[in-house]
């Protein structure tokens, strides 16, 4: 996840808790604070990935952009990806993140994504639960 004020981080952590309740192993990385190589390595270690980013100046947070570039330049493919986006007035992170994988092969996109408007709402909590269930199918 790439979070500025902690709301995107909270969503990623909540998804992690939901997945753990369903018996899944979860690895979370704070792209703004963690070393990039282990984050990239873990993306290739697992068959499912959830990307959570805030919209930042009409784009995605720079650390998320660097992360996605690191994945796609290494031919990230044959995976399932879910998206959590956050934005106060014009969330664009999901569209941008998905677009960065346009040349990647065999990417399956989750139907249940999460759109946060600044901070988590009750509706977001239901979206996170639906995302967790879809990831476990």
Tab-separated table of C-alpha atoms in Angstrom:
chain	number	residue	atom	x	y	z
A	1	UNK	CA	0.000	0.000	0.000
A	2	UNK	CA	0.947	3.636	-0.488
A	3	UNK	CA	-0.657	5.859	2.122
A	4	UNK	CA	-0.171	9.498	3.056
A	5	UNK	CA	-2.367	10.113	6.104
A	6	UNK	CA	-2.988	6.517	7.134
A	7	UNK	CA	-6.470	5.940	5.691
A	8	UNK	CA	-5.247	3.783	2.805
A	9	UNK	CA	-3.039	1.911	5.266
A	10	UNK	CA	-6.086	1.288	7.469
A	11	UNK	CA	-7.949	-0.207	4.503
A	12	UNK	CA	-5.018	-2.481	3.635
A	13	UNK	CA	-4.743	-3.612	7.248
A	14	UNK	CA	-8.483	-4.275	7.454
A	15	UNK	CA	-8.297	-6.383	4.292
A	16	UNK	CA	-5.394	-8.259	5.852
A	17	UNK	CA	-7.441	-9.023	8.960
A	18	UNK	CA	-10.395	-10.215	6.856
A	19	UNK	CA	-8.145	-12.516	4.827
A	20	UNK	CA	-6.514	-13.918	7.949
A	21	UNK	CA	-10.000	-14.681	9.355
A	22	UNK	CA	-10.555	-16.694	6.175
A	23	UNK	CA	-7.341	-18.638	6.779
A	24	UNK	CA	-5.133	-16.841	4.268
A	25	UNK	CA	-1.490	-15.890	4.720
A	26	UNK	CA	-1.092	-12.122	4.341
A	27	UNK	CA	2.002	-10.038	3.662
A	28	UNK	CA	1.643	-6.251	3.866
A	29	UNK	CA	4.202	-3.758	2.626
A	30	UNK	CA	4.249	-0.014	3.237
A	31	UNK	CA	5.763	1.171	-0.039
A	32	UNK	CA	6.513	4.622	1.389
A	33	UNK	CA	8.651	3.189	4.191
A	34	UNK	CA	9.790	-0.353	3.323
A	35	UNK	CA	12.739	-1.309	1.154
A	36	UNK	CA	11.534	-1.909	-2.405
A	37	UNK	CA	13.342	-5.208	-3.255
A	38	UNK	CA	11.464	-7.353	-0.680
A	39	UNK	CA	8.172	-5.771	-1.816
A	40	UNK	CA	8.886	-6.691	-5.438
A	41	UNK	CA	10.055	-10.197	-4.496
A	42	UNK	CA	6.847	-10.876	-2.556
A	43	UNK	CA	4.709	-9.830	-5.531
A	44	UNK	CA	6.342	-12.629	-7.532
A	45	UNK	CA	6.140	-15.089	-4.644
A	46	UNK	CA	2.318	-15.121	-4.535
A	47	UNK	CA	-0.428	-15.526	-7.134
A	48	UNK	CA	-2.638	-12.712	-5.802
A	49	UNK	CA	-1.841	-9.065	-5.189
A	50	UNK	CA	-3.890	-6.161	-3.880
A	51	UNK	CA	-2.631	-2.680	-4.657
A	52	UNK	CA	-3.805	0.165	-2.428
A	53	UNK	CA	-2.890	3.735	-3.323
A	54	UNK	CA	-3.988	7.250	-2.721
A	55	UNK	CA	-4.572	9.528	-5.695
A	56	UNK	CA	-1.774	12.085	-5.624
A	57	UNK	CA	-1.779	15.156	-7.895
A	58	UNK	CA	-4.023	13.363	-10.402
A	59	UNK	CA	-1.728	10.318	-10.444
A	60	UNK	CA	-0.710	7.646	-7.930
A	61	UNK	CA	1.642	8.149	-5.018
A	62	UNK	CA	5.237	8.118	-6.394
A	63	UNK	CA	6.328	5.069	-4.381
A	64	UNK	CA	3.417	3.059	-5.848
A	65	UNK	CA	4.352	4.246	-9.328
A	66	UNK	CA	7.946	3.066	-8.778
A	67	UNK	CA	6.696	-0.274	-7.427
A	68	UNK	CA	4.410	-0.927	-10.391
A	69	UNK	CA	7.194	0.032	-12.786
A	70	UNK	CA	9.481	-2.461	-11.024
A	71	UNK	CA	6.850	-5.193	-11.471
A	72	UNK	CA	5.985	-4.496	-15.084
A	73	UNK	CA	9.586	-4.132	-16.253
A	74	UNK	CA	10.112	-7.653	-14.896
A	75	UNK	CA	7.142	-9.036	-16.902
A	76	UNK	CA	4.711	-9.401	-14.017
A	77	UNK	CA	2.014	-11.745	-15.358
A	78	UNK	CA	-0.297	-14.683	-14.659
A	79	UNK	CA	-1.645	-13.165	-11.442
A	80	UNK	CA	-4.886	-11.904	-9.909
A	81	UNK	CA	-4.907	-8.256	-8.841
A	82	UNK	CA	-7.352	-6.267	-6.713
A	83	UNK	CA	-7.411	-2.497	-6.325
A	84	UNK	CA	-8.050	-0.148	-3.427
A	85	UNK	CA	-8.056	3.519	-4.352
A	86	UNK	CA	-8.355	6.583	-2.172
A	87	UNK	CA	-9.048	10.161	-3.149
A	88	UNK	CA	-10.797	13.111	-1.608
A	89	UNK	CA	-12.515	14.594	-4.643
A	90	UNK	CA	-11.377	12.760	-7.788
A	91	UNK	CA	-10.048	9.256	-7.093
A	92	UNK	CA	-8.048	8.059	-10.101
A	93	UNK	CA	-5.623	5.593	-8.536
A	94	UNK	CA	-7.442	2.412	-9.626
A	95	UNK	CA	-7.611	3.471	-13.269
A	96	UNK	CA	-3.955	4.494	-13.284
A	97	UNK	CA	-2.719	1.364	-11.513
A	98	UNK	CA	-4.703	-0.882	-13.840
A	99	UNK	CA	-3.400	1.014	-16.861
A	100	UNK	CA	0.195	0.358	-15.847
A	101	UNK	CA	-0.427	-3.370	-16.427
A	102	UNK	CA	-1.800	-2.964	-19.969
A	103	UNK	CA	1.172	-4.869	-21.467
A	104	UNK	CA	1.159	-7.582	-18.804
A	105	UNK	CA	-0.158	-10.991	-19.859
A	106	UNK	CA	-2.861	-13.003	-18.125
A	107	UNK	CA	-3.805	-10.546	-15.414
A	108	UNK	CA	-7.169	-11.295	-13.816
A	109	UNK	CA	-8.776	-8.257	-12.181
A	110	UNK	CA	-11.016	-8.656	-9.154
A	111	UNK	CA	-14.601	-7.556	-9.626
A	112	UNK	CA	-14.782	-6.298	-6.041
A	113	UNK	CA	-12.554	-3.255	-5.668
A	114	UNK	CA	-12.623	-0.556	-3.003
A	115	UNK	CA	-13.068	3.182	-3.561
A	116	UNK	CA	-12.360	5.287	-0.477
A	117	UNK	CA	-13.277	8.950	-0.321
A	118	UNK	CA	-10.658	10.160	2.213
A	119	UNK	CA	-11.365	7.751	5.093
A	120	UNK	CA	-13.077	4.396	5.522
A	121	UNK	CA	-16.852	4.305	5.571
A	122	UNK	CA	-19.292	1.521	6.425
A	123	UNK	CA	-19.741	0.924	2.696
A	124	UNK	CA	-15.959	0.501	2.356
A	125	UNK	CA	-15.960	-2.096	5.122
A	126	UNK	CA	-18.508	-4.127	3.144
A	127	UNK	CA	-16.410	-3.696	-0.027
A	128	UNK	CA	-13.326	-4.947	1.816
A	129	UNK	CA	-15.213	-8.019	3.046
A	130	UNK	CA	-16.403	-8.738	-0.518
A	131	UNK	CA	-12.846	-8.328	-1.814
A	132	UNK	CA	-11.533	-10.775	0.789
A	133	UNK	CA	-14.164	-13.342	-0.138
A	134	UNK	CA	-13.378	-12.994	-3.852
A	135	UNK	CA	-9.643	-13.380	-3.188
A	136	UNK	CA	-10.338	-16.677	-1.398
A	137	UNK	CA	-12.252	-18.252	-4.290
